[in-house]
Every structure is written in structure tokens, then in C-alpha cells.
Amino acid sequence: MKVKELWKFKYNAPILGIEVADINGNGQIEIIAYTKSGILLFISLDGELLCKEIISKDSPLWHLKIYDIDDDGRNELILGGMDGIVRIFKCNLTYNLELLWTHKCNSSISGILIEDINNDNLNELIIFSLDKTLRVLNPSNRQLVWGQVFEDGVGDANVFLKDKNSDKKEILACGNDGTIRIFDGTDGKLLWFKRFPNKLRCLTLLNSINSPLILCGGDDRNLHCLEKKTQNEINTIEFDDIVWKCLSYPYPILNKAIISSYSFNYFNNPIATEKINFSSKIICLNELLEVSWEIVGINLESLKVVENSNEFFVIVGFTKGEILIIEEHTGNILYEKNHESCTNMIQILKKKGFLFSCHDNGKIYAHKMKEISFF
């Protein structure tokens, strides 16, 4: 596969994530990057810095969502970070930000989702935090729709349909307390509860050939496959490292999943990260819970599954700085590049065939894909 590097951008702090959107209604797509130092960067598709704003000085920004939450035809920026504050901004044509409102949690924000969770034709903000709470907010009046409290921080959450014959939605969430909980999207009622002895870090829903399954994993280094209806564990897949990410696809069929494990061996290790031999891996599961393929020796940081004309490609970034494009049905590696600094996030702009990556060394790379059908 032919891939051309278009440009690289350098900032003086680790760039933790990027989004790509028209943020101010000027008809131009911008790259919006957020940093470990709490700075927001606006960058053109040519790699030019347009503007930068201090959001949470010297406090990392973990999450950014771009969405028109007030239905005025212009996108808003929804930001969350280590300081526990969710901030919602409007951006004008000169990239100046207007703070619309904030919401304070008592610890770091673990994740932000945007979904019409109660089928009232309005999108709600779903916020989960290390302060042990999961909160659903109405962005119009800024009021709490409902909330739930765990015994420890909430690590992961996703929204799914109750079943294939219903339009009702549920939130699946897992926590550092080792619990999985399912909440009714309308009122937050607890519908389902199961506890494990160790911290859970990720979960997803997989529609197997027989029944819906909940896949979850964490610090016990096992992927647990549970029947949603009975809570019975029908299969367990062992890993050498903690289970880190679970992603099911394609929506709404959800009959396949990518699972990754993660090693913290490089933390405080005198050996340079690029010289460490990781035991962590990624696997692809089918609807029979069979491993279609696996790639061993890579520590995953960023994961995307991209579809075009019923073909799927898995695009991943790793701790050592590698980026891979993988043919989903075979596991064949179509493209590999090492940028020699942890790849924190990958984003795709499909209509232009661009792939962007951001890294711990403060760099953003832009690439043009020459030969890949989904572009």
C-alpha cells in the first residue's frame, strides 16, 4: 500500500487526542488537538496552527466531543479532563471560544458519550468519572436527568439497544469496584448487576450466533463472556496482560469484536520503551467466539474499525509509536509505520483519504492513503 506523509506538526507538550470537524461553521474542516498541558490547538488541514486556547492550565485534557448539542446548526466543543470539569464551548469564525456552561465532577473524567438515551428526540450528555458517578445531563437546561453511584471509579460505559426488537436503550458500565451494571436509559433504573474480584477496564456487547453476550475484562487478565439474559459465563479467554479495550462491530449487528491486552512494563523501566518486548496483543473474535486472528507483541493505545462497501479495516496505534492498517477479515497487515513516540490517537477523514495521528512527543502526522478502497 502506498502512503504519503503530507506534513507533521510539532507542539511542546504531549498531544493526547485529536478530532476532525468544522468547528465554527466556516465550511472548513479543522483539526482540534488537546494536550497534556491543558491546551486546545486549532490546526488547518495543511498543518498550520490557527489558534490555541488555554482550557485547564497544566491539567491534562482527556476527552473531546464535537457535536451540535443545541441544534443551532453549529458544533460545540465538549471537553473533559483530569480536573473533573466538563466544559462546553462555542467557537466563532476567529477561533475564539465562548464558554456556554460547565459541570463539575469530583475527580477525573473517564469518558463522555452523546446519545438520545431516553428517546425524547434530544441528545443527552453521558459523563462517567473516577468520582464513582455516572451522570446523564440535559444539555438544553443543564439539569441532571438521572445519575448512579458506584463503589469506586467508573472505567468504561457504552450505550446499546435493549434488544434487536426494541428501540429502548440501556447503558452498560463497569467500574474499578469490579462490577458490571446495566441501567435503563429512561430513568437509570438498575437492571443488571454482576461483580468480579478485580478491577474491570472495558466492556462491550456481542451478538453471538446464539444470544447477546457481554464481554468484559480487566486486571484479572481474562476476557469474560457472559450471557446477558442469564449472567452465566459461557467462555473465558486468558491473556498474559490486563484486558484493556473491547470494541464490537459492525453497528447495529455487533457480531464481531476486537479485544486488546495491555502491559505496563514500560512504566519506570530503565530499558527504553522501543526495546521492550511486549507480551500484549490484539485478537479478533467472531460470533462463535472463535479467534479469527491475533497479532502479538504490540501494546495498543488507539483503535478504530473503518467500513466501506462491506469491507472493514482495523486501524491501530501502539505505545512504541507504530501505526498499523489491518485487513479485518484476514488479519493481514496492509500498512505499517513507526513514528517512535507513543501513538495516543488516530483519526480518519475519509472523504479526503487522510489519516492523522498524535503522539507523546507533541507531534501530529498527516498522511494521504493512495491505495485503499474505503477512501
Coordinates of C-alpha atoms in Angstrom, one line a residue:
M1 CA 0.0 0.0 0.0
K2 CA 1.3 3.4 -0.9
V3 CA 1.1 6.1 1.8
K4 CA 2.4 9.6 1.5
E5 CA 3.3 11.7 4.5
L6 CA 1.8 15.2 3.9
W7 CA 3.2 17.1 6.9
K8 CA 4.0 17.0 10.5
F9 CA 3.2 19.5 13.3
K10 CA 5.1 19.9 16.5
Y11 CA 4.0 21.2 19.8
N12 CA 5.9 21.5 23.1
A13 CA 3.6 19.1 25.1
P14 CA 2.2 15.6 24.6
I15 CA -0.9 15.6 22.4
L16 CA -3.4 13.2 23.9
G17 CA -6.1 13.3 21.3
I18 CA -7.4 14.9 18.1
E19 CA -10.8 15.4 16.4
V20 CA -11.5 16.5 12.9
A21 CA -14.6 18.7 12.1
D22 CA -15.8 22.1 11.0
I23 CA -15.9 23.7 14.4
N24 CA -17.1 27.2 13.6
G25 CA -19.4 26.9 10.6
N26 CA -16.9 28.4 8.1
G27 CA -17.2 25.5 5.8
Q28 CA -13.6 24.4 6.5
I29 CA -12.5 21.2 8.3
E30 CA -10.1 21.8 11.2
I31 CA -8.0 19.5 13.4
I32 CA -8.7 20.1 17.0
A33 CA -6.0 18.7 19.3
Y34 CA -5.9 18.6 23.1
T35 CA -2.8 18.3 25.2
K36 CA -1.4 17.0 28.5
S37 CA -0.8 20.7 29.5
G38 CA -4.5 21.6 29.1
I39 CA -4.1 23.5 25.8
L40 CA -6.5 23.2 22.9
L41 CA -4.9 23.6 19.4
F42 CA -6.8 24.5 16.2
I43 CA -4.8 23.3 13.1
S44 CA -5.7 23.6 9.4
L45 CA -5.7 20.6 7.1
D46 CA -2.4 22.0 5.8
G47 CA -0.8 21.7 9.2
E48 CA -0.9 25.4 10.1
L49 CA -1.6 26.4 13.7
L50 CA -4.7 28.6 13.5
C51 CA -5.2 29.3 17.2
K52 CA -4.5 27.9 20.7
E53 CA -6.5 28.3 23.9
I54 CA -5.7 27.5 27.5
I55 CA -8.5 25.4 28.9
S56 CA -7.1 23.8 32.1
K57 CA -3.6 25.1 32.6
D58 CA -1.1 22.3 33.5
S59 CA -4.0 19.8 33.9
P60 CA -4.5 17.2 31.1
L61 CA -7.5 17.1 28.8
W62 CA -8.6 13.5 28.3
H63 CA -11.7 13.8 26.2
L64 CA -13.2 15.9 23.4
K65 CA -16.5 15.5 21.6
I66 CA -17.7 17.8 18.8
Y67 CA -21.4 17.9 18.3
D68 CA -24.3 20.4 17.8
I69 CA -25.9 19.8 21.1
D70 CA -28.2 22.8 21.0
D71 CA -29.5 22.3 17.4
D72 CA -28.4 25.7 16.2
G73 CA -26.6 24.4 13.1
R74 CA -23.1 24.9 14.6
N75 CA -21.0 22.4 16.5
E76 CA -20.0 22.8 20.1
L77 CA -16.8 21.5 21.9
I78 CA -17.4 19.3 24.9
L79 CA -14.2 18.8 26.9
G80 CA -13.4 16.8 30.0
G81 CA -10.1 16.2 31.8
M82 CA -8.2 15.4 35.0
D83 CA -9.7 18.4 36.9
G84 CA -13.2 16.8 36.7
I85 CA -14.8 19.7 34.9
V86 CA -16.8 19.2 31.7
R87 CA -16.7 22.4 29.7
I88 CA -19.0 23.2 26.7
F89 CA -17.7 25.9 24.3
K90 CA -19.0 27.7 21.2
C91 CA -16.3 28.6 18.6
N92 CA -16.5 31.7 16.4
L93 CA -15.0 32.4 13.0
T94 CA -11.8 33.7 14.5
Y95 CA -11.5 30.6 16.7
N96 CA -12.3 32.4 19.9
L97 CA -14.1 30.3 22.4
E98 CA -17.3 31.2 24.3
L99 CA -17.9 29.2 27.4
L100 CA -21.5 28.1 27.5
W101 CA -21.6 26.2 30.7
T102 CA -19.7 23.7 32.9
H103 CA -20.4 20.7 35.0
K104 CA -18.2 19.6 37.9
C105 CA -17.4 16.1 39.0
N106 CA -15.2 15.4 42.0
S107 CA -12.5 13.5 40.1
S108 CA -11.0 12.9 36.6
I109 CA -13.5 12.4 33.7
S110 CA -13.3 8.8 32.4
G111 CA -15.5 9.3 29.4
I112 CA -18.1 11.4 27.6
L113 CA -20.9 10.0 25.4
I114 CA -23.6 11.8 23.4
E115 CA -26.8 9.9 22.8
D116 CA -30.6 10.2 22.9
I117 CA -30.7 7.8 25.8
N118 CA -34.4 8.2 26.7
N119 CA -35.9 8.6 23.2
D120 CA -37.1 12.1 23.8
N121 CA -35.6 13.3 20.4
L122 CA -32.9 15.2 22.3
N123 CA -29.3 14.1 22.7
E124 CA -28.1 13.8 26.3
L125 CA -24.6 14.1 27.7
I126 CA -23.5 10.9 29.5
I127 CA -20.5 11.5 31.7
F128 CA -18.7 9.0 33.8
S129 CA -15.9 9.7 36.3
L130 CA -13.4 8.4 38.7
D131 CA -15.5 10.1 41.4
K132 CA -17.7 6.9 41.3
T133 CA -20.6 8.5 39.3
L134 CA -22.3 8.1 36.0
R135 CA -24.4 11.1 35.1
V136 CA -26.9 11.8 32.3
L137 CA -27.3 15.6 31.6
N138 CA -29.8 17.5 29.6
P139 CA -27.7 20.0 27.6
S140 CA -30.6 22.3 27.0
N141 CA -31.4 23.1 30.6
R142 CA -28.1 21.7 32.1
Q143 CA -30.1 19.6 34.5
L144 CA -29.4 16.1 35.7
V145 CA -31.7 13.6 34.0
W146 CA -30.5 10.8 36.2
G147 CA -27.4 9.5 37.9
Q148 CA -25.9 6.4 39.5
V149 CA -23.1 5.9 42.0
F150 CA -20.6 3.0 42.0
E151 CA -18.4 1.9 44.9
D152 CA -15.3 3.1 43.0
G153 CA -14.4 5.0 39.8
V154 CA -16.3 4.2 36.6
G155 CA -13.9 3.0 33.9
D156 CA -16.0 2.3 30.8
A157 CA -19.5 2.7 29.6
N158 CA -21.4 2.3 26.3
V159 CA -25.0 2.6 25.0
F160 CA -26.8 -0.3 23.3
L161 CA -30.3 -1.1 22.3
K162 CA -32.2 -3.2 24.8
D163 CA -32.7 -5.9 22.2
K164 CA -32.9 -6.2 18.4
N165 CA -36.7 -5.8 18.5
S166 CA -36.7 -2.7 20.7
D167 CA -35.7 1.0 20.3
K168 CA -35.2 1.3 24.1
K169 CA -31.7 1.9 25.1
E170 CA -29.5 0.8 28.0
I171 CA -26.2 1.9 29.4
L172 CA -23.6 -0.8 30.1
A173 CA -20.9 0.3 32.5
C174 CA -18.1 -1.2 34.5
G175 CA -16.1 0.1 37.4
N176 CA -12.9 -0.1 39.4
D177 CA -15.0 -1.9 42.0
G178 CA -15.2 -5.0 39.7
T179 CA -18.9 -4.6 38.9
I180 CA -20.8 -4.6 35.7
R181 CA -24.1 -2.7 35.7
I182 CA -26.8 -2.2 33.2
F183 CA -29.1 0.8 33.6
D184 CA -32.4 1.7 31.9
G185 CA -31.8 4.6 29.6
T186 CA -35.0 6.3 30.5
D187 CA -34.8 6.6 34.3
G188 CA -31.5 5.0 35.3
K189 CA -33.0 2.0 37.0
L190 CA -30.5 -0.7 37.7
L191 CA -31.5 -3.7 35.5
W192 CA -28.4 -6.0 35.8
F193 CA -25.5 -6.4 38.2
K194 CA -22.5 -8.8 38.5
R195 CA -19.3 -8.5 40.5
F196 CA -15.8 -9.7 39.8
P197 CA -13.0 -9.7 42.3
N198 CA -10.7 -7.5 40.2
K199 CA -10.9 -4.1 38.5
L200 CA -12.7 -4.1 35.2
R201 CA -11.4 -1.8 32.5
C202 CA -13.6 -2.4 29.4
L203 CA -16.8 -4.0 28.2
T204 CA -19.0 -4.3 25.1
L205 CA -22.0 -6.2 23.8
L206 CA -21.5 -9.0 21.2
N207 CA -24.4 -10.6 19.4
S208 CA -23.2 -14.2 19.2
I209 CA -24.8 -16.8 17.0
N210 CA -26.9 -18.0 20.0
S211 CA -27.6 -14.9 22.2
P212 CA -26.4 -11.5 23.2
L213 CA -23.2 -11.6 25.3
I214 CA -21.5 -9.1 27.5
L215 CA -17.7 -9.2 27.0
C216 CA -15.7 -7.6 29.8
G217 CA -12.2 -7.7 31.1
G218 CA -9.6 -6.1 33.3
D219 CA -6.9 -6.7 35.9
D220 CA -7.5 -10.5 36.2
R221 CA -6.2 -10.9 32.6
N222 CA -9.3 -12.7 31.4
L223 CA -11.9 -11.8 28.9
H224 CA -15.2 -12.9 30.4
C225 CA -18.0 -13.8 28.0
L226 CA -21.4 -13.6 29.8
E227 CA -24.9 -14.4 28.6
K228 CA -26.8 -11.2 29.0
K229 CA -30.0 -12.9 29.9
T230 CA -28.7 -15.4 32.5
Q231 CA -25.4 -13.8 33.6
N232 CA -23.8 -17.2 33.0
E233 CA -20.1 -17.1 32.0
I234 CA -20.1 -19.3 28.9
N235 CA -16.4 -18.8 27.9
T236 CA -13.2 -17.3 29.3
I237 CA -10.3 -16.2 27.2
E238 CA -7.0 -15.9 29.0
F239 CA -4.4 -13.2 28.3
D240 CA -0.8 -12.6 29.6
D241 CA -1.7 -9.0 30.4
I242 CA -4.6 -6.9 31.6
V243 CA -7.6 -6.7 29.2
W244 CA -7.6 -3.1 28.0
K245 CA -10.1 -2.4 25.2
C246 CA -13.2 -4.1 23.8
L247 CA -14.9 -2.9 20.6
S248 CA -17.8 -4.7 18.9
Y249 CA -18.8 -4.0 15.3
P250 CA -20.4 -3.6 12.8
Y251 CA -23.3 -1.4 14.1
P252 CA -26.0 -2.4 14.6
I253 CA -25.2 -6.1 14.0
L254 CA -22.4 -6.2 16.5
N255 CA -21.4 -9.8 15.8
K256 CA -17.6 -9.3 15.9
A257 CA -15.2 -7.8 18.4
I258 CA -11.6 -6.5 18.6
I259 CA -10.1 -7.2 22.1
S260 CA -6.7 -5.9 23.2
S261 CA -4.5 -6.5 26.2
Y262 CA -2.0 -4.0 27.7
S263 CA 1.3 -4.2 29.5
F264 CA 2.6 -1.5 31.9
N265 CA 6.1 -3.0 31.7
Y266 CA 7.5 0.2 30.3
F267 CA 6.5 2.3 33.3
N268 CA 9.6 3.3 35.3
N269 CA 11.6 0.8 33.3
P270 CA 15.3 1.6 32.7
I271 CA 15.0 -0.1 29.4
A272 CA 14.0 2.2 26.6
T273 CA 10.4 1.6 25.5
E274 CA 11.3 0.9 21.9
K275 CA 13.5 -2.0 23.1
I276 CA 10.9 -3.7 25.3
N277 CA 9.4 -6.9 24.1
F278 CA 5.7 -6.6 24.9
S279 CA 3.6 -9.8 25.5
S280 CA 0.3 -7.9 25.0
K281 CA -1.8 -8.5 21.8
I282 CA -5.0 -7.8 19.9
I283 CA -7.4 -10.5 18.8
C284 CA -10.5 -10.6 16.5
L285 CA -13.5 -12.6 17.7
N286 CA -16.3 -13.8 15.5
E287 CA -19.9 -14.6 16.5
L288 CA -18.9 -18.2 17.6
L289 CA -16.3 -16.7 20.0
E290 CA -13.6 -18.1 17.8
V291 CA -10.3 -16.1 17.4
S292 CA -10.2 -15.2 13.7
W293 CA -6.7 -13.8 14.0
E294 CA -4.3 -12.2 16.5
I295 CA -1.2 -10.0 16.5
V296 CA 1.2 -10.5 19.4
G297 CA 3.8 -8.2 20.8
I298 CA 2.0 -4.9 20.5
N299 CA 0.7 -2.5 23.2
L300 CA -2.5 -0.9 21.9
E301 CA -3.3 2.8 22.6
S302 CA -5.8 3.7 19.9
L303 CA -8.3 1.6 17.9
K304 CA -10.6 2.3 15.1
V305 CA -12.7 0.0 12.8
V306 CA -13.5 1.6 9.4
E307 CA -16.0 0.3 7.0
N308 CA -16.5 0.8 3.2
S309 CA -18.7 -1.2 0.9
N310 CA -19.0 -4.0 3.4
E311 CA -15.2 -4.2 3.8
F312 CA -13.6 -3.5 7.2
F313 CA -10.2 -2.2 8.2
V314 CA -8.7 -2.1 11.7
I315 CA -6.5 0.9 12.3
V316 CA -4.4 0.8 15.4
G317 CA -1.8 2.8 17.2
F318 CA 0.7 1.5 19.8
T319 CA 2.9 2.5 22.7
K320 CA 6.1 2.3 20.7
G321 CA 4.7 4.7 18.1
E322 CA 3.6 2.1 15.5
I323 CA 0.5 2.6 13.3
L324 CA -1.0 -0.5 11.5
I325 CA -3.8 -0.8 9.0
I326 CA -5.1 -4.4 9.1
E327 CA -7.4 -6.2 6.7
E328 CA -10.2 -7.1 9.1
H329 CA -11.3 -10.5 7.7
T330 CA -7.7 -11.9 7.4
G331 CA -5.6 -10.0 9.9
N332 CA -3.1 -9.2 7.2
I333 CA -1.1 -6.0 7.8
L334 CA -1.6 -3.7 4.8
Y335 CA 0.5 -0.8 6.1
E336 CA 2.9 -0.3 9.0
K337 CA 4.7 2.9 10.1
N338 CA 6.7 3.7 13.3
H339 CA 6.7 7.3 14.5
E340 CA 8.9 6.4 17.5
S341 CA 6.7 8.1 20.1
C342 CA 3.5 6.7 21.7
T343 CA 0.6 7.0 19.4
N344 CA -2.2 8.4 21.6
M345 CA -4.9 8.6 18.9
I346 CA -5.7 8.1 15.3
Q347 CA -8.4 9.9 13.3
I348 CA -9.6 9.4 9.7
L349 CA -11.0 12.0 7.3
K350 CA -12.5 9.5 4.8
K351 CA -13.7 12.0 2.1
K352 CA -10.1 13.2 1.6
G353 CA -8.3 10.0 2.3
F354 CA -6.4 11.5 5.3
L355 CA -5.1 9.7 8.3
F356 CA -4.0 11.8 11.3
S357 CA -2.1 10.6 14.3
C358 CA -0.9 12.3 17.5
H359 CA 1.9 11.4 19.8
D360 CA 3.5 11.8 23.2
N361 CA 6.4 13.8 21.7
G362 CA 3.9 16.6 20.7
K363 CA 3.8 15.7 17.0
I364 CA 0.8 15.3 14.7
Y365 CA 1.4 13.5 11.4
A366 CA -0.9 13.7 8.3
H367 CA -0.9 11.0 5.7
K368 CA -2.6 10.5 2.4
M369 CA -3.7 7.0 1.5
K370 CA -3.0 6.2 -2.1
E371 CA -4.3 2.6 -2.5
I372 CA -7.1 1.6 -0.1
S373 CA -10.6 1.1 -1.3
F374 CA -12.5 2.6 1.6
F375 CA -11.1 6.0 0.8

